């Protein structure tokens, strides 16, 4: 009985915690969220500067790290303004295409660099941004589905725990009733009734 009650209490706590967190995030004031405004010119200039440094240093691994950082930057900008992201990608693509020979000279057949370059330059800027937007939206949907599944599972667990507690309560009442009846029967026998 104690184990069942403990399970019920644990499930209730999980359920209330899940509900409490949901309420807290919904109540966050809008003025606390600061929107990031990206400028394609500035962002592209900073990224191109990093690429230039690695081309001059002829360090393929660092160059690949910069390319990965650029892909992450594109994702960040997409979340703020897809049009700015397209402009940013166009500027970075133009730089990479102009410097393709220099990059090939030091990166050679480095697979990681070639993969990162292909991800950025193989398609027009609009296609690159659209592809990343679809991937991000898919990830958001998957995360939302996972949250829903967890909440559903928590709700089902709470319901199951409530059912188990109710069944245990009914069983306890029945046993108590049987014990009272048995005691009454023994008392009647003892009194000779």
Short mmCIF file of C-alpha atoms in Angstrom, two decimals:
data_model
loop_
_atom_site.label_atom_id
_atom_site.label_comp_id
_atom_site.label_asym_id
_atom_site.label_seq_id
_atom_site.Cartn_x
_atom_site.Cartn_y
_atom_site.Cartn_z
CA UNK A 1 0.00 0.00 0.00
CA UNK A 2 2.84 2.36 0.89
CA UNK A 3 4.53 1.63 -2.44
CA UNK A 4 1.37 2.48 -4.35
CA UNK A 5 0.87 5.71 -2.44
CA UNK A 6 4.52 6.62 -3.02
CA UNK A 7 4.09 5.99 -6.75
CA UNK A 8 0.94 8.13 -6.80
CA UNK A 9 2.69 10.96 -5.00
CA UNK A 10 5.69 10.76 -7.35
CA UNK A 11 3.49 10.87 -10.44
CA UNK A 12 1.52 13.80 -9.05
CA UNK A 13 4.74 15.66 -8.34
CA UNK A 14 5.96 15.04 -11.88
CA UNK A 15 2.64 16.19 -13.28
CA UNK A 16 2.57 19.35 -11.19
CA UNK A 17 6.20 20.11 -12.03
CA UNK A 18 5.50 19.76 -15.75
CA UNK A 19 2.48 22.02 -15.46
CA UNK A 20 4.38 24.53 -13.34
CA UNK A 21 7.21 24.83 -15.84
CA UNK A 22 4.76 25.31 -18.68
CA UNK A 23 3.02 28.11 -16.81
CA UNK A 24 6.29 29.83 -15.99
CA UNK A 25 7.46 29.93 -19.58
CA UNK A 26 4.08 31.20 -20.73
CA UNK A 27 4.18 34.05 -18.22
CA UNK A 28 7.60 35.40 -19.25
CA UNK A 29 7.23 39.11 -20.04
CA UNK A 30 7.72 39.98 -23.69
CA UNK A 31 10.07 42.87 -22.87
CA UNK A 32 12.63 40.44 -21.36
CA UNK A 33 13.19 38.80 -24.75
CA UNK A 34 15.68 40.88 -26.67
CA UNK A 35 15.53 40.49 -30.42
CA UNK A 36 18.85 40.21 -32.20
CA UNK A 37 19.03 42.32 -35.33
CA UNK A 38 21.60 41.14 -37.84
CA UNK A 39 23.29 43.24 -40.48
CA UNK A 40 24.33 41.11 -43.44
CA UNK A 41 27.20 43.46 -44.37
CA UNK A 42 28.73 43.43 -40.88
CA UNK A 43 28.22 39.72 -40.29
CA UNK A 44 29.65 38.82 -43.71
CA UNK A 45 32.64 41.13 -43.20
CA UNK A 46 33.42 39.50 -39.85
CA UNK A 47 33.12 35.98 -41.29
CA UNK A 48 35.16 36.85 -44.37
CA UNK A 49 37.84 38.34 -42.12
CA UNK A 50 38.04 35.03 -40.20
CA UNK A 51 38.21 33.07 -43.45
CA UNK A 52 40.96 35.35 -44.77
CA UNK A 53 43.01 34.83 -41.61
CA UNK A 54 42.82 31.05 -42.01
CA UNK A 55 43.62 31.19 -45.72
CA UNK A 56 46.72 33.24 -44.92
CA UNK A 57 47.63 30.89 -42.06
CA UNK A 58 46.95 27.92 -44.36
CA UNK A 59 45.45 25.95 -41.48
CA UNK A 60 42.87 23.53 -42.90
CA UNK A 61 41.45 22.46 -39.54
CA UNK A 62 40.92 26.03 -38.33
CA UNK A 63 39.49 26.93 -41.73
CA UNK A 64 37.00 24.08 -41.38
CA UNK A 65 36.07 25.34 -37.88
CA UNK A 66 35.35 28.79 -39.33
CA UNK A 67 33.17 27.22 -42.04
CA UNK A 68 31.23 25.33 -39.35
CA UNK A 69 30.83 28.55 -37.35
CA UNK A 70 29.51 30.24 -40.50
CA UNK A 71 26.88 27.51 -40.89
CA UNK A 72 25.81 28.07 -37.27
CA UNK A 73 25.72 31.84 -37.87
CA UNK A 74 23.44 31.25 -40.86
CA UNK A 75 21.07 29.28 -38.61
CA UNK A 76 21.07 32.11 -36.05
CA UNK A 77 20.37 34.72 -38.70
CA UNK A 78 17.59 32.61 -40.24
CA UNK A 79 15.81 32.66 -36.89
CA UNK A 80 15.89 36.45 -36.96
CA UNK A 81 15.50 37.30 -40.65
CA UNK A 82 15.75 34.82 -43.55
CA UNK A 83 16.24 37.65 -46.07
CA UNK A 84 19.34 38.86 -44.19
CA UNK A 85 20.55 35.24 -44.04
CA UNK A 86 20.32 34.96 -47.84
CA UNK A 87 22.29 38.17 -48.27
CA UNK A 88 24.91 36.95 -45.79
CA UNK A 89 25.24 33.58 -47.53
CA UNK A 90 25.59 35.29 -50.92
CA UNK A 91 28.49 37.43 -49.68
CA UNK A 92 30.26 34.47 -48.06
CA UNK A 93 29.71 32.33 -51.16
CA UNK A 94 31.15 35.02 -53.41
CA UNK A 95 34.27 35.22 -51.22
CA UNK A 96 34.71 31.44 -51.15
CA UNK A 97 34.31 31.17 -54.93
CA UNK A 98 36.80 34.01 -55.53
CA UNK A 99 39.34 32.30 -53.29
CA UNK A 100 38.68 28.70 -54.34
CA UNK A 101 42.20 28.26 -55.76
CA UNK A 102 43.88 29.55 -52.59
CA UNK A 103 41.67 27.30 -50.46
CA UNK A 104 42.39 24.25 -52.61
CA UNK A 105 46.13 25.00 -52.41
CA UNK A 106 46.31 24.50 -48.64
CA UNK A 107 43.20 22.41 -47.91
CA UNK A 108 43.76 20.01 -50.78
CA UNK A 109 41.52 17.00 -50.44
CA UNK A 110 40.67 17.58 -46.77
CA UNK A 111 37.28 15.89 -46.60
CA UNK A 112 35.90 18.01 -43.75
CA UNK A 113 36.80 21.25 -45.54
CA UNK A 114 35.41 20.00 -48.85
CA UNK A 115 32.14 18.93 -47.18
CA UNK A 116 31.75 22.27 -45.43
CA UNK A 117 32.58 24.17 -48.63
CA UNK A 118 30.08 22.11 -50.61
CA UNK A 119 27.38 22.77 -48.01
CA UNK A 120 27.93 26.50 -48.41
CA UNK A 121 28.69 26.87 -52.11
CA UNK A 122 27.13 23.97 -54.02
CA UNK A 123 23.72 25.63 -54.24
CA UNK A 124 22.45 29.20 -54.60
CA UNK A 125 22.17 31.19 -51.38
CA UNK A 126 18.39 30.93 -51.39
CA UNK A 127 18.55 27.13 -51.59
CA UNK A 128 21.12 26.94 -48.77
CA UNK A 129 18.96 29.13 -46.51
CA UNK A 130 15.74 27.30 -47.44
CA UNK A 131 17.38 23.95 -46.71
CA UNK A 132 18.61 25.11 -43.32
CA UNK A 133 15.17 26.62 -42.55
CA UNK A 134 13.52 23.29 -43.31
CA UNK A 135 16.03 21.48 -41.11
CA UNK A 136 15.47 23.95 -38.27
CA UNK A 137 11.69 23.72 -38.61
CA UNK A 138 11.91 19.94 -38.62
CA UNK A 139 14.03 20.04 -35.47
CA UNK A 140 11.55 22.39 -33.78
CA UNK A 141 8.64 20.13 -34.72
CA UNK A 142 10.50 17.07 -33.44
CA UNK A 143 11.24 18.86 -30.17
CA UNK A 144 7.60 19.88 -29.85
CA UNK A 145 6.51 16.32 -30.54
CA UNK A 146 8.94 15.04 -27.91
CA UNK A 147 7.60 17.50 -25.33
CA UNK A 148 4.04 16.47 -26.17
CA UNK A 149 4.96 12.79 -25.85
CA UNK A 150 6.58 13.38 -22.45
CA UNK A 151 3.56 15.34 -21.25
CA UNK A 152 1.21 12.64 -22.54
CA UNK A 153 3.28 9.95 -20.85
CA UNK A 154 3.31 11.93 -17.60
CA UNK A 155 -0.46 12.39 -17.83
CA UNK A 156 -0.95 8.69 -18.53
CA UNK A 157 1.31 7.80 -15.61
CA UNK A 158 -0.64 10.10 -13.29
CA UNK A 159 -3.92 8.57 -14.51
CA UNK A 160 -2.57 5.06 -14.03
CA UNK A 161 -1.36 5.96 -10.55
CA UNK A 162 -4.76 7.42 -9.70
CA UNK A 163 -6.45 4.26 -10.97
CA UNK A 164 -4.06 2.09 -8.97
CA UNK A 165 -4.69 4.17 -5.87
CA UNK A 166 -8.45 3.97 -6.36
CA UNK A 167 -8.24 0.19 -6.85
CA UNK A 168 -6.09 -0.13 -3.74
CA UNK A 169 -8.56 2.03 -1.81
CA UNK A 170 -11.50 -0.12 -2.97
CA UNK A 171 -9.62 -3.31 -2.11
CA UNK A 172 -8.78 -1.91 1.34
CA UNK A 173 -12.43 -1.00 1.92
CA UNK A 174 -13.49 -4.48 0.87
CA UNK A 175 -10.93 -6.13 3.16
CA UNK A 176 -11.95 -3.83 6.02
CA UNK A 177 -15.60 -4.68 5.41
CA UNK A 178 -14.78 -8.39 5.41
CA UNK A 179 -12.79 -7.99 8.64
CA UNK A 180 -15.70 -6.12 10.28
CA UNK A 181 -18.15 -8.80 9.13
CA UNK A 182 -15.87 -11.56 10.43
CA UNK A 183 -15.48 -9.76 13.77
CA UNK A 184 -19.24 -9.28 13.98
CA UNK A 185 -19.80 -12.97 13.24
CA UNK A 186 -17.33 -13.95 15.95
CA UNK A 187 -18.96 -11.56 18.39
CA UNK A 188 -22.41 -13.06 17.59
CA UNK A 189 -21.06 -16.57 18.10
CA UNK A 190 -19.45 -15.54 21.36
CA UNK A 191 -22.77 -14.02 22.54
CA UNK A 192 -24.70 -17.01 21.20
CA UNK A 193 -26.76 -15.07 18.77
#
